[in-house]
């Protein structure tokens, strides 16, 4: 598969000596945007829109797994380590869930009409805009902190579960 240029600008970090080793997330983020773009494109042209829904649901399942990692390990660790809040990123996940509900509603309304196709394309396009905004915000909050970690601390973070990194009493309930 051909390597594409990143869909989000990362120029400020590319000169850092620990880039890309300590960045995490970036490949997944690019893939999420590319898949959203592909779904929009396909929704505008495929004859049977119902065939897209399983692909959409599979993709969302992967994104939800990614979100769980962030909310259950990455954010709590960085919050503890640097004393920052990732509530805006958590709120972005909630906004994405709302856009997901709108896409599912559009899939439920799918028929052969141009209006139904337009509604699905619009819902996917709104999802994409929310996704891009969330990923940009998240990367601006996360990547500088990951690059600030020493290589040894990053390896420790990467290798160990949160319970070994942060006192259990500080873990968030989800």
Short mmCIF file of C-alpha atoms in Angstrom, two decimals:
data_model
loop_
_atom_site.label_atom_id
_atom_site.label_comp_id
_atom_site.label_asym_id
_atom_site.label_seq_id
_atom_site.Cartn_x
_atom_site.Cartn_y
_atom_site.Cartn_z
CA UNK A 1 0.00 0.00 0.00
CA UNK A 2 1.29 3.44 -0.93
CA UNK A 3 2.27 5.66 2.00
CA UNK A 4 0.21 8.83 2.01
CA UNK A 5 1.19 12.19 3.37
CA UNK A 6 -0.21 12.83 6.85
CA UNK A 7 -3.67 14.38 6.88
CA UNK A 8 -2.78 16.56 9.86
CA UNK A 9 0.19 18.94 9.98
CA UNK A 10 3.00 17.74 12.23
CA UNK A 11 5.78 20.06 11.17
CA UNK A 12 6.48 21.46 14.66
CA UNK A 13 7.30 17.97 15.96
CA UNK A 14 9.18 16.51 13.01
CA UNK A 15 12.42 18.20 14.05
CA UNK A 16 12.27 16.78 17.59
CA UNK A 17 14.93 14.09 18.22
CA UNK A 18 12.31 11.69 19.61
CA UNK A 19 9.97 12.04 16.63
CA UNK A 20 8.43 9.76 15.39
CA UNK A 21 9.46 7.11 17.94
CA UNK A 22 7.54 8.68 20.83
CA UNK A 23 4.47 10.01 19.12
CA UNK A 24 1.91 7.18 19.15
CA UNK A 25 -1.55 7.79 17.64
CA UNK A 26 -0.47 9.52 14.44
CA UNK A 27 -0.81 6.61 12.03
CA UNK A 28 -4.18 5.67 13.48
CA UNK A 29 -5.37 9.25 13.21
CA UNK A 30 -4.38 9.47 9.56
CA UNK A 31 -6.12 6.17 8.87
CA UNK A 32 -9.30 7.27 10.62
CA UNK A 33 -9.49 10.41 8.48
CA UNK A 34 -8.68 8.51 5.29
CA UNK A 35 -11.39 5.93 5.98
CA UNK A 36 -13.93 8.65 6.76
CA UNK A 37 -12.99 10.33 3.45
CA UNK A 38 -13.38 7.03 1.60
CA UNK A 39 -16.82 6.44 3.13
CA UNK A 40 -17.96 9.91 2.04
CA UNK A 41 -16.68 9.28 -1.46
CA UNK A 42 -18.34 5.87 -1.67
CA UNK A 43 -21.63 7.16 -0.24
CA UNK A 44 -21.74 9.61 -3.13
CA UNK A 45 -21.43 6.95 -5.81
CA UNK A 46 -22.17 3.33 -4.83
CA UNK A 47 -25.51 2.00 -6.11
CA UNK A 48 -26.53 0.24 -2.88
CA UNK A 49 -25.82 2.42 0.12
CA UNK A 50 -26.83 -0.33 2.57
CA UNK A 51 -23.61 -2.14 1.63
CA UNK A 52 -21.58 0.65 3.27
CA UNK A 53 -23.04 0.28 6.74
CA UNK A 54 -21.07 -2.85 7.75
CA UNK A 55 -17.85 -1.12 6.66
CA UNK A 56 -18.81 1.96 8.63
CA UNK A 57 -19.63 -0.07 11.75
CA UNK A 58 -16.34 -2.02 11.54
CA UNK A 59 -14.42 1.25 11.30
CA UNK A 60 -16.30 2.77 14.24
CA UNK A 61 -15.53 -0.33 16.31
CA UNK A 62 -11.80 0.26 15.65
CA UNK A 63 -12.15 3.91 16.59
CA UNK A 64 -13.93 3.02 19.84
CA UNK A 65 -11.09 0.66 20.75
CA UNK A 66 -8.64 3.51 20.11
CA UNK A 67 -10.73 5.83 22.30
CA UNK A 68 -10.75 3.29 25.14
CA UNK A 69 -6.96 3.11 25.04
CA UNK A 70 -6.75 6.88 25.20
CA UNK A 71 -9.30 7.25 27.99
CA UNK A 72 -8.12 4.29 30.07
CA UNK A 73 -4.34 4.66 29.74
CA UNK A 74 -2.97 7.58 27.75
CA UNK A 75 -5.00 10.46 29.19
CA UNK A 76 -4.81 9.29 32.83
CA UNK A 77 -1.06 8.80 32.57
CA UNK A 78 -0.42 12.19 31.02
CA UNK A 79 -2.83 13.89 33.44
CA UNK A 80 -0.97 12.35 36.37
CA UNK A 81 2.51 12.94 34.96
CA UNK A 82 2.03 16.54 33.79
CA UNK A 83 -0.93 17.79 35.85
CA UNK A 84 -3.01 18.63 32.79
CA UNK A 85 -6.62 17.89 31.89
CA UNK A 86 -7.81 15.92 28.91
CA UNK A 87 -11.47 16.80 29.41
CA UNK A 88 -11.57 18.61 26.03
CA UNK A 89 -10.39 15.41 24.33
CA UNK A 90 -12.95 13.35 26.24
CA UNK A 91 -15.60 15.86 25.18
CA UNK A 92 -14.43 15.37 21.59
CA UNK A 93 -15.10 11.65 21.94
CA UNK A 94 -18.61 12.45 23.15
CA UNK A 95 -19.15 14.75 20.14
CA UNK A 96 -18.00 11.96 17.84
CA UNK A 97 -20.54 9.63 19.45
CA UNK A 98 -23.26 12.19 18.64
CA UNK A 99 -22.12 12.37 15.02
CA UNK A 100 -22.08 8.56 14.94
CA UNK A 101 -25.74 8.55 16.02
CA UNK A 102 -26.53 10.92 13.16
CA UNK A 103 -24.75 8.67 10.65
CA UNK A 104 -26.68 5.64 11.93
CA UNK A 105 -29.93 7.59 11.57
CA UNK A 106 -28.95 8.43 8.00
CA UNK A 107 -28.25 4.76 7.31
CA UNK A 108 -31.71 3.88 8.67
CA UNK A 109 -33.22 6.34 6.19
CA UNK A 110 -31.29 4.99 3.22
CA UNK A 111 -33.30 4.16 0.13
CA UNK A 112 -32.75 4.71 -3.57
CA UNK A 113 -33.54 8.44 -3.43
CA UNK A 114 -31.08 11.24 -3.98
CA UNK A 115 -32.27 12.84 -0.72
CA UNK A 116 -31.32 9.75 1.28
CA UNK A 117 -27.89 9.67 -0.38
CA UNK A 118 -27.38 13.37 0.34
CA UNK A 119 -28.40 12.90 3.99
CA UNK A 120 -25.84 10.10 4.41
CA UNK A 121 -23.09 12.09 2.70
CA UNK A 122 -23.92 15.09 4.89
CA UNK A 123 -23.86 13.00 8.09
CA UNK A 124 -20.52 11.43 7.15
CA UNK A 125 -19.12 14.84 6.20
CA UNK A 126 -20.17 16.32 9.56
CA UNK A 127 -18.61 13.33 11.29
CA UNK A 128 -15.38 13.95 9.38
CA UNK A 129 -15.28 17.62 10.36
CA UNK A 130 -15.78 16.72 14.03
CA UNK A 131 -13.18 13.96 13.77
CA UNK A 132 -10.60 16.29 12.22
CA UNK A 133 -11.19 18.95 14.87
CA UNK A 134 -10.93 16.38 17.66
CA UNK A 135 -7.75 14.80 16.31
CA UNK A 136 -6.09 18.18 15.85
CA UNK A 137 -6.94 19.20 19.42
CA UNK A 138 -5.86 15.85 20.79
CA UNK A 139 -2.53 15.79 18.97
CA UNK A 140 -1.74 19.34 20.07
CA UNK A 141 -2.30 18.25 23.68
CA UNK A 142 -0.72 14.79 23.59
CA UNK A 143 2.26 14.82 21.23
CA UNK A 144 4.35 17.55 22.93
CA UNK A 145 3.95 15.71 26.25
CA UNK A 146 4.99 12.38 24.77
CA UNK A 147 8.03 14.01 23.19
CA UNK A 148 8.94 15.54 26.54
CA UNK A 149 9.25 12.11 28.18
CA UNK A 150 12.73 10.67 28.34
CA UNK A 151 13.18 7.60 26.13
CA UNK A 152 13.32 5.44 29.27
CA UNK A 153 10.10 6.89 30.65
CA UNK A 154 8.37 6.49 27.30
CA UNK A 155 9.42 2.83 27.13
CA UNK A 156 8.13 2.31 30.65
CA UNK A 157 4.82 3.95 29.74
CA UNK A 158 4.53 1.88 26.59
CA UNK A 159 5.37 -1.43 28.25
CA UNK A 160 3.45 -1.26 31.51
CA UNK A 161 -0.24 -1.15 32.38
CA UNK A 162 -1.59 2.02 33.93
CA UNK A 163 -1.88 0.32 37.32
CA UNK A 164 1.94 0.04 37.41
CA UNK A 165 2.41 3.66 36.31
CA UNK A 166 -0.15 5.60 38.34
CA UNK A 167 -1.47 4.95 41.85
CA UNK A 168 -4.74 3.00 41.61
CA UNK A 169 -6.64 5.63 43.59
CA UNK A 170 -6.08 8.09 40.72
CA UNK A 171 -7.61 5.93 37.97
CA UNK A 172 -10.76 7.30 36.37
CA UNK A 173 -13.95 5.30 36.45
CA UNK A 174 -15.45 4.87 33.01
#
